Short mmCIF file of C-alpha atoms in Angstrom, two decimals:
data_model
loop_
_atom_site.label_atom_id
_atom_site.label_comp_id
_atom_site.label_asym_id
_atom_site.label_seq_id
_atom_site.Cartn_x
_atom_site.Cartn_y
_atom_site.Cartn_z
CA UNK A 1 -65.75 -4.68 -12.04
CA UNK A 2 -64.53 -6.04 -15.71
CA UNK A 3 -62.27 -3.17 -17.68
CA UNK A 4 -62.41 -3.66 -21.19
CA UNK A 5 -59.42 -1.40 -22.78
CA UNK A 6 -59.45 -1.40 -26.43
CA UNK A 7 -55.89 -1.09 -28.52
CA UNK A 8 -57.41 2.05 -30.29
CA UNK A 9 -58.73 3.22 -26.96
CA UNK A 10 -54.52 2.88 -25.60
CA UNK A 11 -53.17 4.13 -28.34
CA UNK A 12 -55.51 7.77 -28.05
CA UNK A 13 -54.04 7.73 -24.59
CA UNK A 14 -50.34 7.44 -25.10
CA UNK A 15 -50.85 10.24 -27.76
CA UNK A 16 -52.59 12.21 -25.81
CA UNK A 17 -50.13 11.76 -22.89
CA UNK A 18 -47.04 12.70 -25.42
CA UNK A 19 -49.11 15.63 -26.34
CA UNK A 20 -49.71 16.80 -22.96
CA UNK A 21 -46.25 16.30 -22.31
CA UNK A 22 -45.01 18.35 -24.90
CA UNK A 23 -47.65 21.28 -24.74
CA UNK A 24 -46.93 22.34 -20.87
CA UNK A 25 -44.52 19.78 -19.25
CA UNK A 26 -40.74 19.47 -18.87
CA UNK A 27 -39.05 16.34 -19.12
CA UNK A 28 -36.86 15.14 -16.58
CA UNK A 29 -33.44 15.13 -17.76
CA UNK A 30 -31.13 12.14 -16.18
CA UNK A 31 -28.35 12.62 -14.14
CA UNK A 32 -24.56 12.88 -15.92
CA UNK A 33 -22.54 10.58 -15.13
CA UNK A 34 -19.58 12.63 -12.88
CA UNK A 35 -16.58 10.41 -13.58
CA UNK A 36 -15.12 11.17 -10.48
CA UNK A 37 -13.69 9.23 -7.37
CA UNK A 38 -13.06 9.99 -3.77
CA UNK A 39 -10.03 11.52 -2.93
CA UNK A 40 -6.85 8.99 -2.32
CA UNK A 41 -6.45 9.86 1.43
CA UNK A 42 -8.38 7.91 4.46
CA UNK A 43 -8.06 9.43 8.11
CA UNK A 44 -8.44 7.71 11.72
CA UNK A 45 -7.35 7.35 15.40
CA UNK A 46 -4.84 5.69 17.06
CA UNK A 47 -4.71 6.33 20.94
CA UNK A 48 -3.55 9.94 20.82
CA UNK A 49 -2.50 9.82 17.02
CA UNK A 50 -4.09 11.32 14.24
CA UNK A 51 -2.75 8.16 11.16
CA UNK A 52 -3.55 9.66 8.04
CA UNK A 53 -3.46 7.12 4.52
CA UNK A 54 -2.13 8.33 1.49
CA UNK A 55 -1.65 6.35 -1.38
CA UNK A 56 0.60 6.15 -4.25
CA UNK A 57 -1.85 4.92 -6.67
CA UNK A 58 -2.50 1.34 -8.21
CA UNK A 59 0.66 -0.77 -8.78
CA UNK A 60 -0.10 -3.56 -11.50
CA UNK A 61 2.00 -6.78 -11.39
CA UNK A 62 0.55 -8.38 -14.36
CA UNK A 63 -0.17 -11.98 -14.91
CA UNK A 64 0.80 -13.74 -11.66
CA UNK A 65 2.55 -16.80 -12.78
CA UNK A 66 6.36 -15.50 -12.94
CA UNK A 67 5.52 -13.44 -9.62
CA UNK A 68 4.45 -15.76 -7.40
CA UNK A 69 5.85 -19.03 -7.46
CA UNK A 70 6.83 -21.91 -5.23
CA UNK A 71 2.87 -23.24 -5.94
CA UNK A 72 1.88 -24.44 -9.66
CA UNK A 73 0.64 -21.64 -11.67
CA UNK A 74 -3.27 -23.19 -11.99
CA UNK A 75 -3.22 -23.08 -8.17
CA UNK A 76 -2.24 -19.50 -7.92
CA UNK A 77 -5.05 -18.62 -10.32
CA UNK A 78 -7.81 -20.40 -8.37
CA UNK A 79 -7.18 -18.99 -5.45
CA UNK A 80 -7.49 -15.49 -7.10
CA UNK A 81 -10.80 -16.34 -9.01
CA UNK A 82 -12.02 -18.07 -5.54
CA UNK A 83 -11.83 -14.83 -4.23
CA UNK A 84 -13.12 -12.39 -6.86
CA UNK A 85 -10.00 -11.33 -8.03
CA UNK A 86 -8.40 -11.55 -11.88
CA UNK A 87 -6.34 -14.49 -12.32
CA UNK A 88 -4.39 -13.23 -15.24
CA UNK A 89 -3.64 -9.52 -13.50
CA UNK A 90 -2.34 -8.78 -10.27
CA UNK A 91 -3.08 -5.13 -9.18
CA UNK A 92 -0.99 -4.00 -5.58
CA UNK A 93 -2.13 -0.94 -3.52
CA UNK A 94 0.26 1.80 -2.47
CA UNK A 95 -0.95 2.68 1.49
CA UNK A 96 1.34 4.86 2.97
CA UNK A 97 0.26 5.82 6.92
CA UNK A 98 1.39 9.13 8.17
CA UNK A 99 1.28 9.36 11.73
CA UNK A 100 0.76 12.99 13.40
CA UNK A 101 1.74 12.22 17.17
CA UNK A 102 0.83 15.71 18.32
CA UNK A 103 5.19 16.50 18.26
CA UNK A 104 5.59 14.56 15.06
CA UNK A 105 4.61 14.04 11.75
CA UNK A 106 5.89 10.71 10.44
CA UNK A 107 5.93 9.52 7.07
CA UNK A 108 5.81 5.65 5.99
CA UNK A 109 8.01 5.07 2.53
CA UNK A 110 7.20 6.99 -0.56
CA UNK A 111 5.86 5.48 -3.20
CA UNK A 112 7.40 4.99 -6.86
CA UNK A 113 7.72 9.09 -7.24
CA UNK A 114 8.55 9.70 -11.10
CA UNK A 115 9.39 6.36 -12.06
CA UNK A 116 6.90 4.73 -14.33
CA UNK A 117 8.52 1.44 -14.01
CA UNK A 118 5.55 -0.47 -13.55
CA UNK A 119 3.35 1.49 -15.22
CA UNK A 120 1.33 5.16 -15.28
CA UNK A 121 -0.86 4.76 -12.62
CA UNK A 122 1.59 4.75 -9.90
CA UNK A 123 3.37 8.01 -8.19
CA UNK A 124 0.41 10.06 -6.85
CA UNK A 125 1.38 10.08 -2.99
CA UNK A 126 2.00 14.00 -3.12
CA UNK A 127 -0.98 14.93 -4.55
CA UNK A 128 -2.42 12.49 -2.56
CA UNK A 129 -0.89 14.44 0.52
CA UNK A 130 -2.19 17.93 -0.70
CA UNK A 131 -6.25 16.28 -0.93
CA UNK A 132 -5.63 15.11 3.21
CA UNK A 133 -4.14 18.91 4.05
CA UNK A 134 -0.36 17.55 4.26
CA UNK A 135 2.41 19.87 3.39
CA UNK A 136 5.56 18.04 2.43
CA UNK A 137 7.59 20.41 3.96
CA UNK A 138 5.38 19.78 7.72
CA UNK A 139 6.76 16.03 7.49
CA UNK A 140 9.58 15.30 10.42
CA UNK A 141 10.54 12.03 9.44
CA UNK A 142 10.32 9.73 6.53
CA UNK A 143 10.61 5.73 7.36
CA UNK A 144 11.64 3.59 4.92
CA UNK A 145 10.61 0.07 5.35
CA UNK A 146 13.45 -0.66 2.48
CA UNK A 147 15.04 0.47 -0.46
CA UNK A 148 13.14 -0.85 -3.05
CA UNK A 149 11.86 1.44 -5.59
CA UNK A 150 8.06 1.51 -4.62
CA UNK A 151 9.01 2.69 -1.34
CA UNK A 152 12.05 5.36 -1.87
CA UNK A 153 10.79 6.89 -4.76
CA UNK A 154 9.38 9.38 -3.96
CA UNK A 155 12.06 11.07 -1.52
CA UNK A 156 13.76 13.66 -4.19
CA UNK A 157 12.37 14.92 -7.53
CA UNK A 158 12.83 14.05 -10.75
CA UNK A 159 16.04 16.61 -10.39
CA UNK A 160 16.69 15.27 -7.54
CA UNK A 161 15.57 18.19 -4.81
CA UNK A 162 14.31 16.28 -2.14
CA UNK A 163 10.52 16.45 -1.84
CA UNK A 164 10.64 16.31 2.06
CA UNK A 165 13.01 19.33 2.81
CA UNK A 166 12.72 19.36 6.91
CA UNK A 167 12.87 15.39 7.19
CA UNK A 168 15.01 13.43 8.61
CA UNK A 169 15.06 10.09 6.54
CA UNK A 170 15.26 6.75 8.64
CA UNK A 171 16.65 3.11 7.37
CA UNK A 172 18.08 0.14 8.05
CA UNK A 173 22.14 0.11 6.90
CA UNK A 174 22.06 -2.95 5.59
CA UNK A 175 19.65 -2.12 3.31
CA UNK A 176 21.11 1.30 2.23
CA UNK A 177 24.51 -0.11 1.93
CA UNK A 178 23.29 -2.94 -0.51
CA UNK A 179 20.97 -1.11 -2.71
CA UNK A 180 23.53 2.25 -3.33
CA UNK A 181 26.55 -0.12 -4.28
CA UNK A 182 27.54 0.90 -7.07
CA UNK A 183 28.72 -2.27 -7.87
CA UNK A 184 25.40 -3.90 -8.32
CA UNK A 185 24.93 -1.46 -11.49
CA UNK A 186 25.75 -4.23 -13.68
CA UNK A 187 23.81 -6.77 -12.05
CA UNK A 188 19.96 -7.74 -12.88
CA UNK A 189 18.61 -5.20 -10.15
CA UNK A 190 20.22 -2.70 -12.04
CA UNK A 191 17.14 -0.63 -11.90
CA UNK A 192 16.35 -0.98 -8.60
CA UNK A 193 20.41 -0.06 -7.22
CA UNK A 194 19.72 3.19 -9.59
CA UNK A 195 16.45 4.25 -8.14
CA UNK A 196 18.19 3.76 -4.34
CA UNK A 197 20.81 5.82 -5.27
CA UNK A 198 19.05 8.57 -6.81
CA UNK A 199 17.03 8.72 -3.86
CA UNK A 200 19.14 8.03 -1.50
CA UNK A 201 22.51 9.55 -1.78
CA UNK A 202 21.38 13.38 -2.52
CA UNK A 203 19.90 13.10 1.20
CA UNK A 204 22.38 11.16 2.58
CA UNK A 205 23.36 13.73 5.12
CA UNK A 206 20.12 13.65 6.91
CA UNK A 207 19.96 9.64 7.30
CA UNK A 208 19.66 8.11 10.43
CA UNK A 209 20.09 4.36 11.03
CA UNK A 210 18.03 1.97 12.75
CA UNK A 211 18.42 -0.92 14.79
CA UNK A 212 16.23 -4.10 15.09
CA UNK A 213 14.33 -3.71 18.42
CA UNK A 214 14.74 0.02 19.07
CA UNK A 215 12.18 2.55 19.05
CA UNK A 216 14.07 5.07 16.95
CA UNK A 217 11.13 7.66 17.20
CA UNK A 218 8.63 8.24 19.89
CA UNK A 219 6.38 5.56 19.55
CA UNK A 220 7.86 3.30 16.37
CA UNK A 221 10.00 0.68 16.90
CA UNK A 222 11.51 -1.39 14.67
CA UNK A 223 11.65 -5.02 14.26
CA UNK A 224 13.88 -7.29 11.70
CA UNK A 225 11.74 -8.94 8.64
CA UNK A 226 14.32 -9.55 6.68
CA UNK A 227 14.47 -11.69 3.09
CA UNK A 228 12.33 -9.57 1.20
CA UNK A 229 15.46 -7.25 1.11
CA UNK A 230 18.41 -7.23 3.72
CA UNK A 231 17.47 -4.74 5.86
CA UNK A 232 13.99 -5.31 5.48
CA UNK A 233 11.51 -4.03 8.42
CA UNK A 234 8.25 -3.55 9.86
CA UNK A 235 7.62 -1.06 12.26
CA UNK A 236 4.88 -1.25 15.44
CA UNK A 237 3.62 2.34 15.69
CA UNK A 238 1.99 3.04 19.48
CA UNK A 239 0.08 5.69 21.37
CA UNK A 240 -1.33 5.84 24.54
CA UNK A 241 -1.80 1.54 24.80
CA UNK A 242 -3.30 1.25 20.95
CA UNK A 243 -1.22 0.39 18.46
CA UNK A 244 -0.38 -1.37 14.95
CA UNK A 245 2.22 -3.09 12.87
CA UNK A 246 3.24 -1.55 10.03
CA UNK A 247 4.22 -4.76 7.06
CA UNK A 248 6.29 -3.22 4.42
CA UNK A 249 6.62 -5.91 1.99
CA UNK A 250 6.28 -8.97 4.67
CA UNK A 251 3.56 -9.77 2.58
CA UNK A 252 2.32 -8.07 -0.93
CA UNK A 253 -0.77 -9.94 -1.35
CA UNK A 254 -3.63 -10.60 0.87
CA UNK A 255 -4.32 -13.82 -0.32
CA UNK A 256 -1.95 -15.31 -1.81
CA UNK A 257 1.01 -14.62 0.40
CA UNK A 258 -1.23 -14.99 3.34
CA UNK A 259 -3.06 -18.81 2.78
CA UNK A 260 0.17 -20.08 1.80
CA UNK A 261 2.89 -17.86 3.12
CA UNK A 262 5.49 -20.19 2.28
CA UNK A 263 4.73 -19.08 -1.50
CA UNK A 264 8.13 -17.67 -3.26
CA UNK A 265 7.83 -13.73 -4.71
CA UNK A 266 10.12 -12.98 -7.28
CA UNK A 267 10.75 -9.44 -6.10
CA UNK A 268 12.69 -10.94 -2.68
CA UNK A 269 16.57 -11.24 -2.31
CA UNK A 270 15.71 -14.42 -0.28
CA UNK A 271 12.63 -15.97 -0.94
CA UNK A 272 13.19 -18.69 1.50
CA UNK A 273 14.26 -16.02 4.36
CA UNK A 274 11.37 -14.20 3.37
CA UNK A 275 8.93 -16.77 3.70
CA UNK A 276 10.30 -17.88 7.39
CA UNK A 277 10.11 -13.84 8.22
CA UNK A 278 6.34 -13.92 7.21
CA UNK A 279 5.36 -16.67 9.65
CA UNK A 280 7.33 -16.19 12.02
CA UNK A 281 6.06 -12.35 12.38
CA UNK A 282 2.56 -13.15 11.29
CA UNK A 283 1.94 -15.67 13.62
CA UNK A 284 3.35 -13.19 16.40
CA UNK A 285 0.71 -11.01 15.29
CA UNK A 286 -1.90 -12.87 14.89
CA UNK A 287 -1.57 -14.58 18.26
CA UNK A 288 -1.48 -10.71 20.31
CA UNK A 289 -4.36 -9.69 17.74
CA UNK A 290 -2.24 -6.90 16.55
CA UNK A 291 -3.75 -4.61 13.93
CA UNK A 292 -1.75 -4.43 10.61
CA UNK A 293 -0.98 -2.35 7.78
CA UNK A 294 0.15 -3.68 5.04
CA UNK A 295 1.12 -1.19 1.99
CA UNK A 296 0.56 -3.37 -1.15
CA UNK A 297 -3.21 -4.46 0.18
CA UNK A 298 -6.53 -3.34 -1.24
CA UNK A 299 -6.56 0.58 -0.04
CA UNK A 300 -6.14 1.36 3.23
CA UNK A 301 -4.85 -1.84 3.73
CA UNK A 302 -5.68 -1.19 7.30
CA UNK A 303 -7.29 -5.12 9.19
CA UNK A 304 -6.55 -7.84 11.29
CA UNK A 305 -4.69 -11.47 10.47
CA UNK A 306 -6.05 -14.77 12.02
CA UNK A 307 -3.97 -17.76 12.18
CA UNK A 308 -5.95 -20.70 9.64
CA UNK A 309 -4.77 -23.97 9.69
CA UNK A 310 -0.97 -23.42 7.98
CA UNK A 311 -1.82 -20.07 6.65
CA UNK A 312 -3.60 -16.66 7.35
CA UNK A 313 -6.92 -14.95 6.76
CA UNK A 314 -7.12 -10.83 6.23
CA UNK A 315 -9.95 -9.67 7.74
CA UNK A 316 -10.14 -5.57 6.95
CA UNK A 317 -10.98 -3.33 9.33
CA UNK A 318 -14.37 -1.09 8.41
CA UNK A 319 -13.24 2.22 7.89
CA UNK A 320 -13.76 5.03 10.75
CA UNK A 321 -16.12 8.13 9.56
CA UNK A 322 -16.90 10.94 11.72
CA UNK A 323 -19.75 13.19 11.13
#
């Protein structure tokens, strides 16, 4: 069968479609665009734990060449266009776990708080709490993986109350004793010796001290990592035979930091120390396929490592829903 369709013939049609339309037909309107996100906050299960992630909110670095060094610059960009990330901006994740061990409710570090240091996108982790159901004031302890100002931050207020009012606060004491000198005020981590102190000293009654090796809280141990800072640490966190390591700052980016962990970070006291911590820990890890959380990688920051040749690979674990 041949259909012969004539312009005029279309052009009758279309009207008499639009007429149609507008004589006893409602258009569909399209949907609005919402402009909204999920809230900040992911939730799973560890043995007989309840981890909860809360996050501080986006922490931009900036272009990557005076922050990660040891490697030539064009190097450092490649591998961050190889793997669909910005070369010339390096964004870090805030992933703070809280554990809830049925006893205990245990808070890892605490974000930038009302700094705006590195920028305005940053010191969220209490509102960030209230979306996952967390009161402050329910938190028993607050761990501090070090005294750097991403991770004590967010301990007092802006007038210094503390935010965390039935906590005990737990650190190393070689990091608290190096980054509330008040000697170092004149030095070039001024900023960062200020931040430790404001957070620091108005709750220094309520500080408890770790030691490399000991589990300091039911189920948390610490272990040594340090270079970064001092008294650096990551922390294993177990419950009933599961468990995983929590990084700190053993290493802020997934790729770069991982496929050449020897690569220098500006941020560290030692970047040489630092880099020896990272393998050494890493590849203990990696070999007992020990999940990780690291809190500067891409939210929740929750995977695995795998040992590659003389670096790592980050593989991230899919997140757990429940219906």
């Amino acid at each position: 069968m041949t259909l012969n369709v004539s312009r005029r013939s279309l052009l009758s049609l279309g009207a008499g479609l639009g007429a149609s339309a507008m004589l006893g037909t409602t258009a569909i309107a399209r949907a609005p665009k919402l402009g909204t996100q999920t809230p900040y906050w992911h939730r799973f299960v560890l043995g007989d734990a309840e981890i909860t992630v809360v996050s501080d909110g986006p922490l931009p670095l900036g272009d990557p060449s005076g922050t990660f060094t040891g490697v030539p610059k064009e190097d450092v960009k490649k591998m961050l266009a190889d793997n669909f990330l910005s070369p010339d901006n390096v964004v870090l994740e805030q992933n703070s776990p809280i554990v809830n061990t049925g006893d205990k409710l245990i808070l890892f570090d605490t974000g930038m708080g009302s700094s705006k240091l590195f920028g305005s996108t940053t010191g969220r982790q209490q509102k960030s709490m209230t979306e996952a159901g967390i009161k402050p004031g329910d938190i028993d302890a607050v761990v501090c993986s070090h005294a750097h100002i991403d991770h004590i931050g967010g301990i007092v207020d802006e007038g210094g109350k503390p935010l965390f009012p039935n906590a005990q606060i737990y650190i190393s004491q070689t990091d608290f004793d190096f980054w509330t000198d008040e000697g170092k005020l004149g030095s070039p981590v001024k900023d960062f010796i200020v931040h430790a102190r404001k957070n620091l000293l108005p709750v220094r009654d309520r500080i408890v001290f770790f030691k490399d090796g000991q589990e300091f809280l039911p189920g948390v141990q610490a272990i040594a990592a340090p270079g970064h800072t001092v008294g650096h640490h990551i922390f294993l966190v177990s419950s009933a035979g599961k468990s995983f390591a929590f990084l700190g700052d053993l290493s802020h980016h997934s790729v770069l930091l991982l496929e050449r962990p020897r690569m220098e970070f500006s941020y560290d006291t030692d970047p040489k120390q630092a880099a020896e911590s990272r393998v050494k820990l890493l590849t203990m890890l990696a070999a007992n396929k020990t999940p990780v959380m690291s809190y500067h990688f891409a939210w929740p920051g929750y995977g695995h490592v795998a040992k590659v040749g003389d670096g790592f690979h980050y593989y991230p674990e899919p997140m757990q829903m429940t219906l």
